[in-house]
Tab-separated table of C-alpha atoms in Angstrom:
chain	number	residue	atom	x	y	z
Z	1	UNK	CA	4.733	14.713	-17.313
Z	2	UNK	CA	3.888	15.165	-13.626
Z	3	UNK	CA	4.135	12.868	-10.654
Z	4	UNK	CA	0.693	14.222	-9.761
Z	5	UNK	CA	-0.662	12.891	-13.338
Z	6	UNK	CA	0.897	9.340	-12.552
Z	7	UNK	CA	-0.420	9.372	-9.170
Z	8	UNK	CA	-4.384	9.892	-10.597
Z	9	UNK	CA	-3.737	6.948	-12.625
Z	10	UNK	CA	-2.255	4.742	-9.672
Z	11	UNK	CA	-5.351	5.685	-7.621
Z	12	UNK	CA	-7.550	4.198	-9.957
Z	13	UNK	CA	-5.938	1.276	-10.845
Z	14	UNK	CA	-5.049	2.185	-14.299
Z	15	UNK	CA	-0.976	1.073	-14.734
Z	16	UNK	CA	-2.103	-0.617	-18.422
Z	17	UNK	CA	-3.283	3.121	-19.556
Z	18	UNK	CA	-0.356	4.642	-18.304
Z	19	UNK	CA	1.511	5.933	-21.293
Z	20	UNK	CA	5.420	5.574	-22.053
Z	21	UNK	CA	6.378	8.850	-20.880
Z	22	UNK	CA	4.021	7.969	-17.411
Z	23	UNK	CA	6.185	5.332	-16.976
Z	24	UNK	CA	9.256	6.617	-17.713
Z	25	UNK	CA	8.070	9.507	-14.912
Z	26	UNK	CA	6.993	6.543	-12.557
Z	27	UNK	CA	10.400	5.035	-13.197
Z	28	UNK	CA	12.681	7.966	-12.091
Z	29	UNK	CA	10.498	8.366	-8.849
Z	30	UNK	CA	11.558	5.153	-8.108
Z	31	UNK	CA	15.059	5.794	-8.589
Z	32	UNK	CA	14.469	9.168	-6.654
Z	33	UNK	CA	13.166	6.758	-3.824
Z	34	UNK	CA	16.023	4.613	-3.877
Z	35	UNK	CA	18.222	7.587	-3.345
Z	36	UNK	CA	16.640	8.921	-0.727
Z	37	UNK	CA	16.377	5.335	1.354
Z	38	UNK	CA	19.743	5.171	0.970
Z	39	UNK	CA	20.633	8.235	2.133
Z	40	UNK	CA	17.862	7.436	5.244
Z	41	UNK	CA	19.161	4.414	5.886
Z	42	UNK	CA	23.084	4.142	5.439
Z	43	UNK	CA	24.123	6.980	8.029
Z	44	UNK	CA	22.246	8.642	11.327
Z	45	UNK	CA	20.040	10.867	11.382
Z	46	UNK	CA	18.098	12.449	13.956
Z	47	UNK	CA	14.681	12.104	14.505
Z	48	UNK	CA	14.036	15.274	13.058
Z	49	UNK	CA	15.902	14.971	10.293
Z	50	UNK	CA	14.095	11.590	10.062
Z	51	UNK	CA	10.539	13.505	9.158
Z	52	UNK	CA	11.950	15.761	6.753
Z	53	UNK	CA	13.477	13.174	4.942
Z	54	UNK	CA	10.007	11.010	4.860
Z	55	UNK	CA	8.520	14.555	4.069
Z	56	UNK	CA	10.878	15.410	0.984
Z	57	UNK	CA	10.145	11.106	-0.043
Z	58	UNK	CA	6.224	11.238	0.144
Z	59	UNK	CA	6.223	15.173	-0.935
Z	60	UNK	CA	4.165	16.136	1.675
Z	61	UNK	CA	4.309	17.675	5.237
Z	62	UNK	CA	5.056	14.766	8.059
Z	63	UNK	CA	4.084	15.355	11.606
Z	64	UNK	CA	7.151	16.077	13.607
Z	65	UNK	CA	5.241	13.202	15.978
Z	66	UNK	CA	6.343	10.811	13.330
Z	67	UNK	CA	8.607	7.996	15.429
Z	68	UNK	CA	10.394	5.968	12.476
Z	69	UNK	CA	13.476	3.424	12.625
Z	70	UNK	CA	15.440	2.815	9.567
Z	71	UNK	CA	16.237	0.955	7.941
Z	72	UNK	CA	13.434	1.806	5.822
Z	73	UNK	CA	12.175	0.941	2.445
Z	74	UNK	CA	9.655	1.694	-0.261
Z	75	UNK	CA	9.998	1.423	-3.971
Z	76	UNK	CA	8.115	4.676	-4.794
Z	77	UNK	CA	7.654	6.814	-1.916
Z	78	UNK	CA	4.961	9.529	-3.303
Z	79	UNK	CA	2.065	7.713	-2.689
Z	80	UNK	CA	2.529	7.348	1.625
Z	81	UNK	CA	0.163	8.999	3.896
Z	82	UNK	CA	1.258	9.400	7.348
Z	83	UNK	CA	-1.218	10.412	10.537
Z	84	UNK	CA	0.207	12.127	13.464
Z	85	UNK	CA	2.153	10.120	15.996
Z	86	UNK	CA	2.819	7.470	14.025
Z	87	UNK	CA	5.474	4.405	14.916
Z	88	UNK	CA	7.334	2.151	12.157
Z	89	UNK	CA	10.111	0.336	13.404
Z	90	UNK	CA	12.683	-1.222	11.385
Z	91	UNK	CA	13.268	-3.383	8.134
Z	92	UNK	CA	9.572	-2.119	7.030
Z	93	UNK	CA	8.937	-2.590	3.487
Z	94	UNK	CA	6.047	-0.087	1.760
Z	95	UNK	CA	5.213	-0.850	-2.193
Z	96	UNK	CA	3.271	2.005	-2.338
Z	97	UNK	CA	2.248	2.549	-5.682
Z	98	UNK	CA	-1.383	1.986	-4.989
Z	99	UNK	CA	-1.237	4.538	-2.091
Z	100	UNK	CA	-0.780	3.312	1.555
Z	101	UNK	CA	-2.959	5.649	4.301
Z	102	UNK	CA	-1.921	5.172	8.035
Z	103	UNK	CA	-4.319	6.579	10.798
Z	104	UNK	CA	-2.724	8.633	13.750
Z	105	UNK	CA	-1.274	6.901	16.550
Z	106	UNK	CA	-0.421	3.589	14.837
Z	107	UNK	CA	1.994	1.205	15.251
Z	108	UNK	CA	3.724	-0.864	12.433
Z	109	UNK	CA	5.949	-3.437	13.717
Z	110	UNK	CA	9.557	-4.791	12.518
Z	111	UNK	CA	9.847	-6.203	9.107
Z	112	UNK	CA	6.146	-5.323	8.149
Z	113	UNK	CA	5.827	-5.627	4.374
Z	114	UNK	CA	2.779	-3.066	2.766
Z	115	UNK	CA	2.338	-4.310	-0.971
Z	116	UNK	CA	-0.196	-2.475	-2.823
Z	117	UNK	CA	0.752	-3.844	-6.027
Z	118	UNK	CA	-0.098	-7.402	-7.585
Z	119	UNK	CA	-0.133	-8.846	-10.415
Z	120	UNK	CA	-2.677	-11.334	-13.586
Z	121	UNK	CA	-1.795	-14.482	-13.064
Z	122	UNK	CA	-1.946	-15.831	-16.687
Z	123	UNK	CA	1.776	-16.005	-17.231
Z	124	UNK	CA	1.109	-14.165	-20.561
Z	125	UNK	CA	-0.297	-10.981	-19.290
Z	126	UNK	CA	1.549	-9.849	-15.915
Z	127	UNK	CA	-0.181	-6.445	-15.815
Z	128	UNK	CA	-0.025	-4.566	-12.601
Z	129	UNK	CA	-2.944	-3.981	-10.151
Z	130	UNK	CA	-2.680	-1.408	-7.595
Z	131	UNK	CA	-5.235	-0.957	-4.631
Z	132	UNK	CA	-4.584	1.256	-1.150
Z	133	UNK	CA	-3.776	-0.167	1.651
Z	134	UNK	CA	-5.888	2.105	4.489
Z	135	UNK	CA	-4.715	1.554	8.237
Z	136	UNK	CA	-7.088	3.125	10.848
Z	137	UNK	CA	-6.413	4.897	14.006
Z	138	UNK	CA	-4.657	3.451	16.637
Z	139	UNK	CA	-3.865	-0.052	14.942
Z	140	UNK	CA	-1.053	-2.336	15.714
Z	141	UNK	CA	0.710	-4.338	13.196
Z	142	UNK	CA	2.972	-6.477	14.738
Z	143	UNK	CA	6.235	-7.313	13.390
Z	144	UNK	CA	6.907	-9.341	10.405
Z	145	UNK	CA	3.415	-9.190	9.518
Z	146	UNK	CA	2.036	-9.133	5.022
Z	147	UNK	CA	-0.547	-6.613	4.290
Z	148	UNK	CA	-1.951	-7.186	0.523
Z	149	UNK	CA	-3.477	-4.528	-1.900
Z	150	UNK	CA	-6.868	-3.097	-1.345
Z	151	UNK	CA	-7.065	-4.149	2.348
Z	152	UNK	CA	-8.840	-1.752	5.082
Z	153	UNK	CA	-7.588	-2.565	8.608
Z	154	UNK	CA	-10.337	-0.941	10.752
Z	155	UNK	CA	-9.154	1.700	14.278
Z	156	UNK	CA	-8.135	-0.193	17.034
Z	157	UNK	CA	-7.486	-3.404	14.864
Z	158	UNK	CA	-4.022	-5.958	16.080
Z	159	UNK	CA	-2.766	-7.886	13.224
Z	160	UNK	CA	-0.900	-10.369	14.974
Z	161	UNK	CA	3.225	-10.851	14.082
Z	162	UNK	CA	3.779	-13.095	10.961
Z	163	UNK	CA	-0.505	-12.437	9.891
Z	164	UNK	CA	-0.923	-12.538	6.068
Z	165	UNK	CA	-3.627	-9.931	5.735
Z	166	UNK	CA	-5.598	-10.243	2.388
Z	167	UNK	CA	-9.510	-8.955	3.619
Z	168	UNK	CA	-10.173	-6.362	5.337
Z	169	UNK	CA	-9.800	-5.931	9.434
Z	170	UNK	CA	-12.876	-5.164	11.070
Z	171	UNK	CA	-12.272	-2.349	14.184
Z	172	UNK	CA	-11.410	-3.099	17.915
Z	173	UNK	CA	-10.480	-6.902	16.291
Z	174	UNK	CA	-7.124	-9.189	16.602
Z	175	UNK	CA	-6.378	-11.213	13.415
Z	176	UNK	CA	-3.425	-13.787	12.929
Z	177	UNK	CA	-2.497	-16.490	10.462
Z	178	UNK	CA	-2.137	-16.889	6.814
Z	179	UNK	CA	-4.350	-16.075	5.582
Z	180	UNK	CA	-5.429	-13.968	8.511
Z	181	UNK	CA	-8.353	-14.150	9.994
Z	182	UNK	CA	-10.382	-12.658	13.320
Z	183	UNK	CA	-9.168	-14.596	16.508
Z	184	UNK	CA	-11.111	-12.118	18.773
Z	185	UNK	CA	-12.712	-8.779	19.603
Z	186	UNK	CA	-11.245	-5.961	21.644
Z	187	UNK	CA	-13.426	-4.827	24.484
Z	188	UNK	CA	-12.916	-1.243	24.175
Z	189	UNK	CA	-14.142	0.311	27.851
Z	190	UNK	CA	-13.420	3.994	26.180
């Protein structure tokens, strides 16, 4: 069983397909992520080292533009998508199952949490639903702020600090508030 084969069921939303041995393979690259946010976040490291840690965790090539302060967390790791001259500052939090996509030259503030996964709500049946978070170009999440699964936040979008994003972000907008919604529109003169 290959992380690859777990990942093409991830992307489509399938975790109740997923056989025992996908999960058991889903399981250990969580434990692989643990190890390697530990090692990340519990000594320094220079920025450098920084990108080829996040490159070994997502298992693919990271921009050397990539600008990250740990501590850092995710619970999976393989499923991360970075841009070029990305920013993530500390104490972010990226459930990345579902796949998380950041456009080049964003910003992602302290404490941000990025939760692809939810869950049924009859108490019975608790099955997993994944969905991709995508962040455009140039977007600024500021701290403490909640994406949810499935949502598109559009280049040139603000989410405001503290914003509970469930819908998608239109482009050149600010959103804040729980749930967030559009407070106003970026005049772009570019």
């Amino acid at each position: 069983m290959s992380i690859e084969e777990v990942l093409k069921y991830l992307n489509a939303d399938r975790v109740a397909d997923m056989t025992p041995e996908m999960h058991a393979c889903s399981l250990a690259q969580s434990q692989n992520a643990i190890r390697q946010t530990m090692e990340l976040n519990n000594r320094y490291h220079t920025p450098e080292e920084i990108v080829a840690i996040m490159s070994d965790l997502t298992g693919e090539p990271v921009d050397e533009s990539l600008m990250l302060f740990p501590p850092f967390y995710t619970d999976f790791g393989r499923n991360i998508h970075l841009g070029k001259n990305v920013f993530i500052n500390s104490c972010c939090n990226f459930q990345d199952q579902g796949g998380i996509y950041i456009g080049d030259h964003a910003l992602i503030g302290h404490r941000v949490v990025l939760a692809t996964i939810d869950h049924d709500l009859d108490p019975h049946d608790r099955t997993n639903h994944c969905a991709p978070i995508r962040i455009g170009n140039r977007v600024w999440i500021g701290s403490g702020a909640i994406i949810t699964r499935g949502v598109t936040i559009g280049d040139g979008a603000v989410v405001a600090a503290g914003a509970v994003v469930t819908r998608d972000v239109p482009a050149n907008t600010v959103v804040g508030g729980v749930p967030a919604r559009v407070i106003k529109t970026i005049d772009v003169a570019r």
